[in-house]
Amino acid sequence: MHSKHEIIRCERCNAAFECKANSYTKCQCSAVQLTLNETQYISENYDGCLCAQCLLIIQQEYREMVL
């Protein structure tokens, strides 16, 4: 069975996941609610897509850093 979305690898952990950038609300990354500052922090450190698990980890790292 072929996926209609691209299978990519997370830039941080190299895990494969289905990217649904053209259907953002259905993409796994949309489950992680990031603030504007968290989004900016991630974009300053990574160029590509990240899996939801890594987004959660980086979000927590950011929140600990700004405390």
mmCIF file with all atom_site columns, N, CA and C in Angstrom:
data_model
loop_
_atom_site.group_PDB
_atom_site.id
_atom_site.type_symbol
_atom_site.label_atom_id
_atom_site.label_alt_id
_atom_site.label_comp_id
_atom_site.label_asym_id
_atom_site.label_entity_id
_atom_site.label_seq_id
_atom_site.pdbx_PDB_ins_code
_atom_site.Cartn_x
_atom_site.Cartn_y
_atom_site.Cartn_z
_atom_site.occupancy
_atom_site.B_iso_or_equiv
_atom_site.pdbx_formal_charge
_atom_site.auth_seq_id
_atom_site.auth_comp_id
_atom_site.auth_asym_id
_atom_site.auth_atom_id
_atom_site.pdbx_PDB_model_num
ATOM 1   N N  . MET A 1 1  ? 0.844  -1.187 0.000  1.00 0.00 ? 1  MET A N  1
ATOM 2   C CA . MET A 1 1  ? 0.000  0.000  0.000  1.00 0.00 ? 1  MET A CA 1
ATOM 3   C C  . MET A 1 1  ? 0.881  1.238  0.000  1.00 0.00 ? 1  MET A C  1
ATOM 4   N N  . HIS A 1 2  ? 0.618  2.135  -0.902 1.00 0.00 ? 2  HIS A N  1
ATOM 5   C CA . HIS A 1 2  ? 1.395  3.359  -1.011 1.00 0.00 ? 2  HIS A CA 1
ATOM 6   C C  . HIS A 1 2  ? 0.717  4.488  -0.258 1.00 0.00 ? 2  HIS A C  1
ATOM 7   N N  . SER A 1 3  ? 1.517  5.281  0.403  1.00 0.00 ? 3  SER A N  1
ATOM 8   C CA . SER A 1 3  ? 1.021  6.445  1.118  1.00 0.00 ? 3  SER A CA 1
ATOM 9   C C  . SER A 1 3  ? 0.928  7.611  0.144  1.00 0.00 ? 3  SER A C  1
ATOM 10  N N  . LYS A 1 4  ? -0.087 8.439  0.312  1.00 0.00 ? 4  LYS A N  1
ATOM 11  C CA . LYS A 1 4  ? -0.168 9.607  -0.554 1.00 0.00 ? 4  LYS A CA 1
ATOM 12  C C  . LYS A 1 4  ? 0.670  10.761 -0.001 1.00 0.00 ? 4  LYS A C  1
ATOM 13  N N  . HIS A 1 5  ? 1.240  10.572 1.172  1.00 0.00 ? 5  HIS A N  1
ATOM 14  C CA . HIS A 1 5  ? 2.102  11.566 1.777  1.00 0.00 ? 5  HIS A CA 1
ATOM 15  C C  . HIS A 1 5  ? 3.534  11.037 1.805  1.00 0.00 ? 5  HIS A C  1
ATOM 16  N N  . GLU A 1 6  ? 4.452  11.945 1.888  1.00 0.00 ? 6  GLU A N  1
ATOM 17  C CA . GLU A 1 6  ? 5.869  11.589 1.860  1.00 0.00 ? 6  GLU A CA 1
ATOM 18  C C  . GLU A 1 6  ? 6.319  10.996 3.198  1.00 0.00 ? 6  GLU A C  1
ATOM 19  N N  . ILE A 1 7  ? 7.093  9.923  3.134  1.00 0.00 ? 7  ILE A N  1
ATOM 20  C CA . ILE A 1 7  ? 7.719  9.365  4.325  1.00 0.00 ? 7  ILE A CA 1
ATOM 21  C C  . ILE A 1 7  ? 9.089  10.028 4.443  1.00 0.00 ? 7  ILE A C  1
ATOM 22  N N  . ILE A 1 8  ? 9.302  10.707 5.556  1.00 0.00 ? 8  ILE A N  1
ATOM 23  C CA . ILE A 1 8  ? 10.572 11.407 5.773  1.00 0.00 ? 8  ILE A CA 1
ATOM 24  C C  . ILE A 1 8  ? 11.183 10.949 7.089  1.00 0.00 ? 8  ILE A C  1
ATOM 25  N N  . ARG A 1 9  ? 12.381 11.397 7.352  1.00 0.00 ? 9  ARG A N  1
ATOM 26  C CA . ARG A 1 9  ? 13.070 11.067 8.601  1.00 0.00 ? 9  ARG A CA 1
ATOM 27  C C  . ARG A 1 9  ? 13.201 12.330 9.444  1.00 0.00 ? 9  ARG A C  1
ATOM 28  N N  . CYS A 1 10 ? 12.995 12.164 10.726 1.00 0.00 ? 10 CYS A N  1
ATOM 29  C CA . CYS A 1 10 ? 13.137 13.268 11.671 1.00 0.00 ? 10 CYS A CA 1
ATOM 30  C C  . CYS A 1 10 ? 14.585 13.743 11.656 1.00 0.00 ? 10 CYS A C  1
ATOM 31  N N  . GLU A 1 11 ? 14.761 15.039 11.562 1.00 0.00 ? 11 GLU A N  1
ATOM 32  C CA . GLU A 1 11 ? 16.112 15.597 11.534 1.00 0.00 ? 11 GLU A CA 1
ATOM 33  C C  . GLU A 1 11 ? 16.870 15.337 12.834 1.00 0.00 ? 11 GLU A C  1
ATOM 34  N N  . ARG A 1 12 ? 16.159 15.222 13.934 1.00 0.00 ? 12 ARG A N  1
ATOM 35  C CA . ARG A 1 12 ? 16.809 15.057 15.240 1.00 0.00 ? 12 ARG A CA 1
ATOM 36  C C  . ARG A 1 12 ? 17.115 13.599 15.576 1.00 0.00 ? 12 ARG A C  1
ATOM 37  N N  . CYS A 1 13 ? 16.127 12.700 15.425 1.00 0.00 ? 13 CYS A N  1
ATOM 38  C CA . CYS A 1 13 ? 16.306 11.306 15.870 1.00 0.00 ? 13 CYS A CA 1
ATOM 39  C C  . CYS A 1 13 ? 16.364 10.298 14.728 1.00 0.00 ? 13 CYS A C  1
ATOM 40  N N  . ASN A 1 14 ? 16.101 10.746 13.523 1.00 0.00 ? 14 ASN A N  1
ATOM 41  C CA . ASN A 1 14 ? 16.153 9.920  12.322 1.00 0.00 ? 14 ASN A CA 1
ATOM 42  C C  . ASN A 1 14 ? 15.000 8.915  12.213 1.00 0.00 ? 14 ASN A C  1
ATOM 43  N N  . ALA A 1 15 ? 13.970 9.040  13.034 1.00 0.00 ? 15 ALA A N  1
ATOM 44  C CA . ALA A 1 15 ? 12.802 8.161  12.938 1.00 0.00 ? 15 ALA A CA 1
ATOM 45  C C  . ALA A 1 15 ? 12.008 8.501  11.683 1.00 0.00 ? 15 ALA A C  1
ATOM 46  N N  . ALA A 1 16 ? 11.501 7.476  11.020 1.00 0.00 ? 16 ALA A N  1
ATOM 47  C CA . ALA A 1 16 ? 10.675 7.683  9.828  1.00 0.00 ? 16 ALA A CA 1
ATOM 48  C C  . ALA A 1 16 ? 9.246  8.000  10.253 1.00 0.00 ? 16 ALA A C  1
ATOM 49  N N  . PHE A 1 17 ? 8.631  8.951  9.553  1.00 0.00 ? 17 PHE A N  1
ATOM 50  C CA . PHE A 1 17 ? 7.228  9.254  9.782  1.00 0.00 ? 17 PHE A CA 1
ATOM 51  C C  . PHE A 1 17 ? 6.623  9.843  8.518  1.00 0.00 ? 17 PHE A C  1
ATOM 52  N N  . GLU A 1 18 ? 5.303  9.812  8.462  1.00 0.00 ? 18 GLU A N  1
ATOM 53  C CA . GLU A 1 18 ? 4.586  10.309 7.297  1.00 0.00 ? 18 GLU A CA 1
ATOM 54  C C  . GLU A 1 18 ? 4.348  11.805 7.452  1.00 0.00 ? 18 GLU A C  1
ATOM 55  N N  . CYS A 1 19 ? 4.921  12.580 6.545  1.00 0.00 ? 19 CYS A N  1
ATOM 56  C CA . CYS A 1 19 ? 4.763  14.036 6.562  1.00 0.00 ? 19 CYS A CA 1
ATOM 57  C C  . CYS A 1 19 ? 3.486  14.398 5.821  1.00 0.00 ? 19 CYS A C  1
ATOM 58  N N  . LYS A 1 20 ? 2.635  15.143 6.475  1.00 0.00 ? 20 LYS A N  1
ATOM 59  C CA . LYS A 1 20 ? 1.381  15.586 5.856  1.00 0.00 ? 20 LYS A CA 1
ATOM 60  C C  . LYS A 1 20 ? 1.335  17.107 5.831  1.00 0.00 ? 20 LYS A C  1
ATOM 61  N N  . ALA A 1 21 ? 2.415  17.722 5.393  1.00 0.00 ? 21 ALA A N  1
ATOM 62  C CA . ALA A 1 21 ? 2.505  19.177 5.361  1.00 0.00 ? 21 ALA A CA 1
ATOM 63  C C  . ALA A 1 21 ? 1.383  19.788 4.530  1.00 0.00 ? 21 ALA A C  1
ATOM 64  N N  . ASN A 1 22 ? 0.932  19.079 3.516  1.00 0.00 ? 22 ASN A N  1
ATOM 65  C CA . ASN A 1 22 ? -0.166 19.608 2.703  1.00 0.00 ? 22 ASN A CA 1
ATOM 66  C C  . ASN A 1 22 ? -1.525 19.396 3.370  1.00 0.00 ? 22 ASN A C  1
ATOM 67  N N  . SER A 1 23 ? -1.561 18.659 4.470  1.00 0.00 ? 23 SER A N  1
ATOM 68  C CA . SER A 1 23 ? -2.766 18.463 5.288  1.00 0.00 ? 23 SER A CA 1
ATOM 69  C C  . SER A 1 23 ? -2.370 18.647 6.742  1.00 0.00 ? 23 SER A C  1
ATOM 70  N N  . TYR A 1 24 ? -1.892 19.829 7.075  1.00 0.00 ? 24 TYR A N  1
ATOM 71  C CA . TYR A 1 24 ? -1.271 20.092 8.366  1.00 0.00 ? 24 TYR A CA 1
ATOM 72  C C  . TYR A 1 24 ? -2.103 19.612 9.556  1.00 0.00 ? 24 TYR A C  1
ATOM 73  N N  . THR A 1 25 ? -3.394 19.813 9.508  1.00 0.00 ? 25 THR A N  1
ATOM 74  C CA . THR A 1 25 ? -4.220 19.432 10.665 1.00 0.00 ? 25 THR A CA 1
ATOM 75  C C  . THR A 1 25 ? -4.261 17.926 10.882 1.00 0.00 ? 25 THR A C  1
ATOM 76  N N  . LYS A 1 26 ? -3.871 17.144 9.882  1.00 0.00 ? 26 LYS A N  1
ATOM 77  C CA . LYS A 1 26 ? -3.831 15.689 10.004 1.00 0.00 ? 26 LYS A CA 1
ATOM 78  C C  . LYS A 1 26 ? -2.416 15.176 10.256 1.00 0.00 ? 26 LYS A C  1
ATOM 79  N N  . CYS A 1 27 ? -1.442 16.066 10.254 1.00 0.00 ? 27 CYS A N  1
ATOM 80  C CA . CYS A 1 27 ? -0.048 15.669 10.433 1.00 0.00 ? 27 CYS A CA 1
ATOM 81  C C  . CYS A 1 27 ? 0.234  15.399 11.912 1.00 0.00 ? 27 CYS A C  1
ATOM 82  N N  . GLN A 1 28 ? 1.129  14.455 12.173 1.00 0.00 ? 28 GLN A N  1
ATOM 83  C CA . GLN A 1 28 ? 1.473  14.090 13.547 1.00 0.00 ? 28 GLN A CA 1
ATOM 84  C C  . GLN A 1 28 ? 2.032  15.264 14.328 1.00 0.00 ? 28 GLN A C  1
ATOM 85  N N  . CYS A 1 29 ? 2.696  16.181 13.676 1.00 0.00 ? 29 CYS A N  1
ATOM 86  C CA . CYS A 1 29 ? 3.301  17.321 14.386 1.00 0.00 ? 29 CYS A CA 1
ATOM 87  C C  . CYS A 1 29 ? 2.256  18.311 14.891 1.00 0.00 ? 29 CYS A C  1
ATOM 88  N N  . SER A 1 30 ? 1.070  18.323 14.289 1.00 0.00 ? 30 SER A N  1
ATOM 89  C CA . SER A 1 30 ? 0.033  19.267 14.726 1.00 0.00 ? 30 SER A CA 1
ATOM 90  C C  . SER A 1 30 ? -0.506 18.932 16.116 1.00 0.00 ? 30 SER A C  1
ATOM 91  N N  . ALA A 1 31 ? -0.204 17.745 16.615 1.00 0.00 ? 31 ALA A N  1
ATOM 92  C CA . ALA A 1 31 ? -0.640 17.354 17.965 1.00 0.00 ? 31 ALA A CA 1
ATOM 93  C C  . ALA A 1 31 ? 0.154  18.069 19.048 1.00 0.00 ? 31 ALA A C  1
ATOM 94  N N  . VAL A 1 32 ? 1.300  18.627 18.677 1.00 0.00 ? 32 VAL A N  1
ATOM 95  C CA . VAL A 1 32 ? 2.155  19.328 19.638 1.00 0.00 ? 32 VAL A CA 1
ATOM 96  C C  . VAL A 1 32 ? 1.861  20.825 19.534 1.00 0.00 ? 32 VAL A C  1
ATOM 97  N N  . GLN A 1 33 ? 1.312  21.376 20.594 1.00 0.00 ? 33 GLN A N  1
ATOM 98  C CA . GLN A 1 33 ? 0.956  22.790 20.614 1.00 0.00 ? 33 GLN A CA 1
ATOM 99  C C  . GLN A 1 33 ? 2.154  23.611 21.077 1.00 0.00 ? 33 GLN A C  1
ATOM 100 N N  . LEU A 1 34 ? 2.762  24.356 20.145 1.00 0.00 ? 34 LEU A N  1
ATOM 101 C CA . LEU A 1 34 ? 3.948  25.145 20.440 1.00 0.00 ? 34 LEU A CA 1
ATOM 102 C C  . LEU A 1 34 ? 3.605  26.626 20.497 1.00 0.00 ? 34 LEU A C  1
ATOM 103 N N  . THR A 1 35 ? 4.247  27.333 21.406 1.00 0.00 ? 35 THR A N  1
ATOM 104 C CA . THR A 1 35 ? 4.102  28.780 21.438 1.00 0.00 ? 35 THR A CA 1
ATOM 105 C C  . THR A 1 35 ? 4.939  29.376 20.309 1.00 0.00 ? 35 THR A C  1
ATOM 106 N N  . LEU A 1 36 ? 4.751  30.647 20.050 1.00 0.00 ? 36 LEU A N  1
ATOM 107 C CA . LEU A 1 36 ? 5.548  31.324 19.028 1.00 0.00 ? 36 LEU A CA 1
ATOM 108 C C  . LEU A 1 36 ? 7.034  31.261 19.371 1.00 0.00 ? 36 LEU A C  1
ATOM 109 N N  . ASN A 1 37 ? 7.382  31.471 20.636 1.00 0.00 ? 37 ASN A N  1
ATOM 110 C CA . ASN A 1 37 ? 8.784  31.417 21.060 1.00 0.00 ? 37 ASN A CA 1
ATOM 111 C C  . ASN A 1 37 ? 9.365  30.020 20.914 1.00 0.00 ? 37 ASN A C  1
ATOM 112 N N  . GLU A 1 38 ? 8.588  28.993 21.223 1.00 0.00 ? 38 GLU A N  1
ATOM 113 C CA . GLU A 1 38 ? 9.056  27.616 21.060 1.00 0.00 ? 38 GLU A CA 1
ATOM 114 C C  . GLU A 1 38 ? 9.278  27.295 19.584 1.00 0.00 ? 38 GLU A C  1
ATOM 115 N N  . THR A 1 39 ? 8.354  27.737 18.746 1.00 0.00 ? 39 THR A N  1
ATOM 116 C CA . THR A 1 39 ? 8.485  27.520 17.300 1.00 0.00 ? 39 THR A CA 1
ATOM 117 C C  . THR A 1 39 ? 9.734  28.211 16.770 1.00 0.00 ? 39 THR A C  1
ATOM 118 N N  . GLN A 1 40 ? 9.982  29.418 17.223 1.00 0.00 ? 40 GLN A N  1
ATOM 119 C CA . GLN A 1 40 ? 11.167 30.160 16.792 1.00 0.00 ? 40 GLN A CA 1
ATOM 120 C C  . GLN A 1 40 ? 12.443 29.451 17.256 1.00 0.00 ? 40 GLN A C  1
ATOM 121 N N  . TYR A 1 41 ? 12.460 28.992 18.487 1.00 0.00 ? 41 TYR A N  1
ATOM 122 C CA . TYR A 1 41 ? 13.613 28.266 19.019 1.00 0.00 ? 41 TYR A CA 1
ATOM 123 C C  . TYR A 1 41 ? 13.910 27.027 18.182 1.00 0.00 ? 41 TYR A C  1
ATOM 124 N N  . ILE A 1 42 ? 12.882 26.272 17.845 1.00 0.00 ? 42 ILE A N  1
ATOM 125 C CA . ILE A 1 42 ? 13.066 25.071 17.035 1.00 0.00 ? 42 ILE A CA 1
ATOM 126 C C  . ILE A 1 42 ? 13.582 25.435 15.651 1.00 0.00 ? 42 ILE A C  1
ATOM 127 N N  . SER A 1 43 ? 13.009 26.456 15.031 1.00 0.00 ? 43 SER A N  1
ATOM 128 C CA . SER A 1 43 ? 13.435 26.832 13.681 1.00 0.00 ? 43 SER A CA 1
ATOM 129 C C  . SER A 1 43 ? 14.857 27.378 13.655 1.00 0.00 ? 43 SER A C  1
ATOM 130 N N  . GLU A 1 44 ? 15.329 27.915 14.774 1.00 0.00 ? 44 GLU A N  1
ATOM 131 C CA . GLU A 1 44 ? 16.713 28.391 14.851 1.00 0.00 ? 44 GLU A CA 1
ATOM 132 C C  . GLU A 1 44 ? 17.704 27.243 14.966 1.00 0.00 ? 44 GLU A C  1
ATOM 133 N N  . ASN A 1 45 ? 17.229 26.080 15.400 1.00 0.00 ? 45 ASN A N  1
ATOM 134 C CA . ASN A 1 45 ? 18.117 24.946 15.631 1.00 0.00 ? 45 ASN A CA 1
ATOM 135 C C  . ASN A 1 45 ? 17.960 23.799 14.638 1.00 0.00 ? 45 ASN A C  1
ATOM 136 N N  . TYR A 1 46 ? 16.857 23.769 13.912 1.00 0.00 ? 46 TYR A N  1
ATOM 137 C CA . TYR A 1 46 ? 16.592 22.685 12.960 1.00 0.00 ? 46 TYR A CA 1
ATOM 138 C C  . TYR A 1 46 ? 16.021 23.266 11.678 1.00 0.00 ? 46 TYR A C  1
ATOM 139 N N  . ASP A 1 47 ? 16.401 22.663 10.557 1.00 0.00 ? 47 ASP A N  1
ATOM 140 C CA . ASP A 1 47 ? 15.912 23.122 9.264  1.00 0.00 ? 47 ASP A CA 1
ATOM 141 C C  . ASP A 1 47 ? 14.749 22.289 8.748  1.00 0.00 ? 47 ASP A C  1
ATOM 142 N N  . GLY A 1 48 ? 14.745 21.005 9.077  1.00 0.00 ? 48 GLY A N  1
ATOM 143 C CA . GLY A 1 48 ? 13.744 20.095 8.523  1.00 0.00 ? 48 GLY A CA 1
ATOM 144 C C  . GLY A 1 48 ? 12.636 19.774 9.493  1.00 0.00 ? 48 GLY A C  1
ATOM 145 N N  . CYS A 1 49 ? 11.822 18.823 9.086  1.00 0.00 ? 49 CYS A N  1
ATOM 146 C CA . CYS A 1 49 ? 10.706 18.378 9.923  1.00 0.00 ? 49 CYS A CA 1
ATOM 147 C C  . CYS A 1 49 ? 11.210 17.523 11.083 1.00 0.00 ? 49 CYS A C  1
ATOM 148 N N  . LEU A 1 50 ? 10.471 17.588 12.164 1.00 0.00 ? 50 LEU A N  1
ATOM 149 C CA . LEU A 1 50 ? 10.764 16.783 13.346 1.00 0.00 ? 50 LEU A CA 1
ATOM 150 C C  . LEU A 1 50 ? 9.538  15.968 13.699 1.00 0.00 ? 50 LEU A C  1
ATOM 151 N N  . CYS A 1 51 ? 9.770  14.786 14.252 1.00 0.00 ? 51 CYS A N  1
ATOM 152 C CA . CYS A 1 51 ? 8.650  13.954 14.688 1.00 0.00 ? 51 CYS A CA 1
ATOM 153 C C  . CYS A 1 51 ? 8.024  14.576 15.940 1.00 0.00 ? 51 CYS A C  1
ATOM 154 N N  . ALA A 1 52 ? 6.800  14.168 16.225 1.00 0.00 ? 52 ALA A N  1
ATOM 155 C CA . ALA A 1 52 ? 6.078  14.720 17.371 1.00 0.00 ? 52 ALA A CA 1
ATOM 156 C C  . ALA A 1 52 ? 6.820  14.466 18.683 1.00 0.00 ? 52 ALA A C  1
ATOM 157 N N  . GLN A 1 53 ? 7.432  13.298 18.819 1.00 0.00 ? 53 GLN A N  1
ATOM 158 C CA . GLN A 1 53 ? 8.168  12.979 20.050 1.00 0.00 ? 53 GLN A CA 1
ATOM 159 C C  . GLN A 1 53 ? 9.322  13.957 20.259 1.00 0.00 ? 53 GLN A C  1
ATOM 160 N N  . CYS A 1 54 ? 10.071 14.238 19.209 1.00 0.00 ? 54 CYS A N  1
ATOM 161 C CA . CYS A 1 54 ? 11.183 15.188 19.329 1.00 0.00 ? 54 CYS A CA 1
ATOM 162 C C  . CYS A 1 54 ? 10.674 16.600 19.593 1.00 0.00 ? 54 CYS A C  1
ATOM 163 N N  . LEU A 1 55 ? 9.555  16.972 18.977 1.00 0.00 ? 55 LEU A N  1
ATOM 164 C CA . LEU A 1 55 ? 8.985  18.292 19.251 1.00 0.00 ? 55 LEU A CA 1
ATOM 165 C C  . LEU A 1 55 ? 8.647  18.435 20.730 1.00 0.00 ? 55 LEU A C  1
ATOM 166 N N  . LEU A 1 56 ? 8.081  17.392 21.322 1.00 0.00 ? 56 LEU A N  1
ATOM 167 C CA . LEU A 1 56 ? 7.757  17.427 22.750 1.00 0.00 ? 56 LEU A CA 1
ATOM 168 C C  . LEU A 1 56 ? 9.013  17.539 23.604 1.00 0.00 ? 56 LEU A C  1
ATOM 169 N N  . ILE A 1 57 ? 10.057 16.809 23.241 1.00 0.00 ? 57 ILE A N  1
ATOM 170 C CA . ILE A 1 57 ? 11.321 16.848 23.991 1.00 0.00 ? 57 ILE A CA 1
ATOM 171 C C  . ILE A 1 57 ? 11.952 18.235 23.899 1.00 0.00 ? 57 ILE A C  1
ATOM 172 N N  . ILE A 1 58 ? 11.998 18.788 22.703 1.00 0.00 ? 58 ILE A N  1
ATOM 173 C CA . ILE A 1 58 ? 12.594 20.117 22.510 1.00 0.00 ? 58 ILE A CA 1
ATOM 174 C C  . ILE A 1 58 ? 11.754 21.179 23.206 1.00 0.00 ? 58 ILE A C  1
ATOM 175 N N  . GLN A 1 59 ? 10.443 21.034 23.176 1.00 0.00 ? 59 GLN A N  1
ATOM 176 C CA . GLN A 1 59 ? 9.566  21.961 23.879 1.00 0.00 ? 59 GLN A CA 1
ATOM 177 C C  . GLN A 1 59 ? 9.896  21.974 25.372 1.00 0.00 ? 59 GLN A C  1
ATOM 178 N N  . GLN A 1 60 ? 10.070 20.786 25.949 1.00 0.00 ? 60 GLN A N  1
ATOM 179 C CA . GLN A 1 60 ? 10.404 20.689 27.370 1.00 0.00 ? 60 GLN A CA 1
ATOM 180 C C  . GLN A 1 60 ? 11.779 21.290 27.654 1.00 0.00 ? 60 GLN A C  1
ATOM 181 N N  . GLU A 1 61 ? 12.747 21.006 26.784 1.00 0.00 ? 61 GLU A N  1
ATOM 182 C CA . GLU A 1 61 ? 14.090 21.598 26.935 1.00 0.00 ? 61 GLU A CA 1
ATOM 183 C C  . GLU A 1 61 ? 14.014 23.116 26.917 1.00 0.00 ? 61 GLU A C  1
ATOM 184 N N  . TYR A 1 62 ? 13.232 23.658 25.995 1.00 0.00 ? 62 TYR A N  1
ATOM 185 C CA . TYR A 1 62 ? 13.093 25.113 25.901 1.00 0.00 ? 62 TYR A CA 1
ATOM 186 C C  . TYR A 1 62 ? 12.465 25.672 27.185 1.00 0.00 ? 62 TYR A C  1
ATOM 187 N N  . ARG A 1 63 ? 11.423 25.030 27.635 1.00 0.00 ? 63 ARG A N  1
ATOM 188 C CA . ARG A 1 63 ? 10.738 25.528 28.842 1.00 0.00 ? 63 ARG A CA 1
ATOM 189 C C  . ARG A 1 63 ? 11.647 25.487 30.067 1.00 0.00 ? 63 ARG A C  1
ATOM 190 N N  . GLU A 1 64 ? 12.482 24.463 30.158 1.00 0.00 ? 64 GLU A N  1
ATOM 191 C CA . GLU A 1 64 ? 13.445 24.396 31.272 1.00 0.00 ? 64 GLU A CA 1
ATOM 192 C C  . GLU A 1 64 ? 14.515 25.460 31.137 1.00 0.00 ? 64 GLU A C  1
ATOM 193 N N  . MET A 1 65 ? 14.900 25.769 29.907 1.00 0.00 ? 65 MET A N  1
ATOM 194 C CA . MET A 1 65 ? 15.943 26.753 29.640 1.00 0.00 ? 65 MET A CA 1
ATOM 195 C C  . MET A 1 65 ? 15.494 28.172 30.028 1.00 0.00 ? 65 MET A C  1
ATOM 196 N N  . VAL A 1 66 ? 14.211 28.484 29.791 1.00 0.00 ? 66 VAL A N  1
ATOM 197 C CA . VAL A 1 66 ? 13.742 29.841 30.043 1.00 0.00 ? 66 VAL A CA 1
ATOM 198 C C  . VAL A 1 66 ? 13.275 30.061 31.482 1.00 0.00 ? 66 VAL A C  1
ATOM 199 N N  . LEU A 1 67 ? 13.256 29.026 32.273 1.00 0.00 ? 67 LEU A N  1
ATOM 200 C CA . LEU A 1 67 ? 12.832 29.177 33.684 1.00 0.00 ? 67 LEU A CA 1
ATOM 201 C C  . LEU A 1 67 ? 13.854 29.930 34.489 1.00 0.00 ? 67 LEU A C  1
#
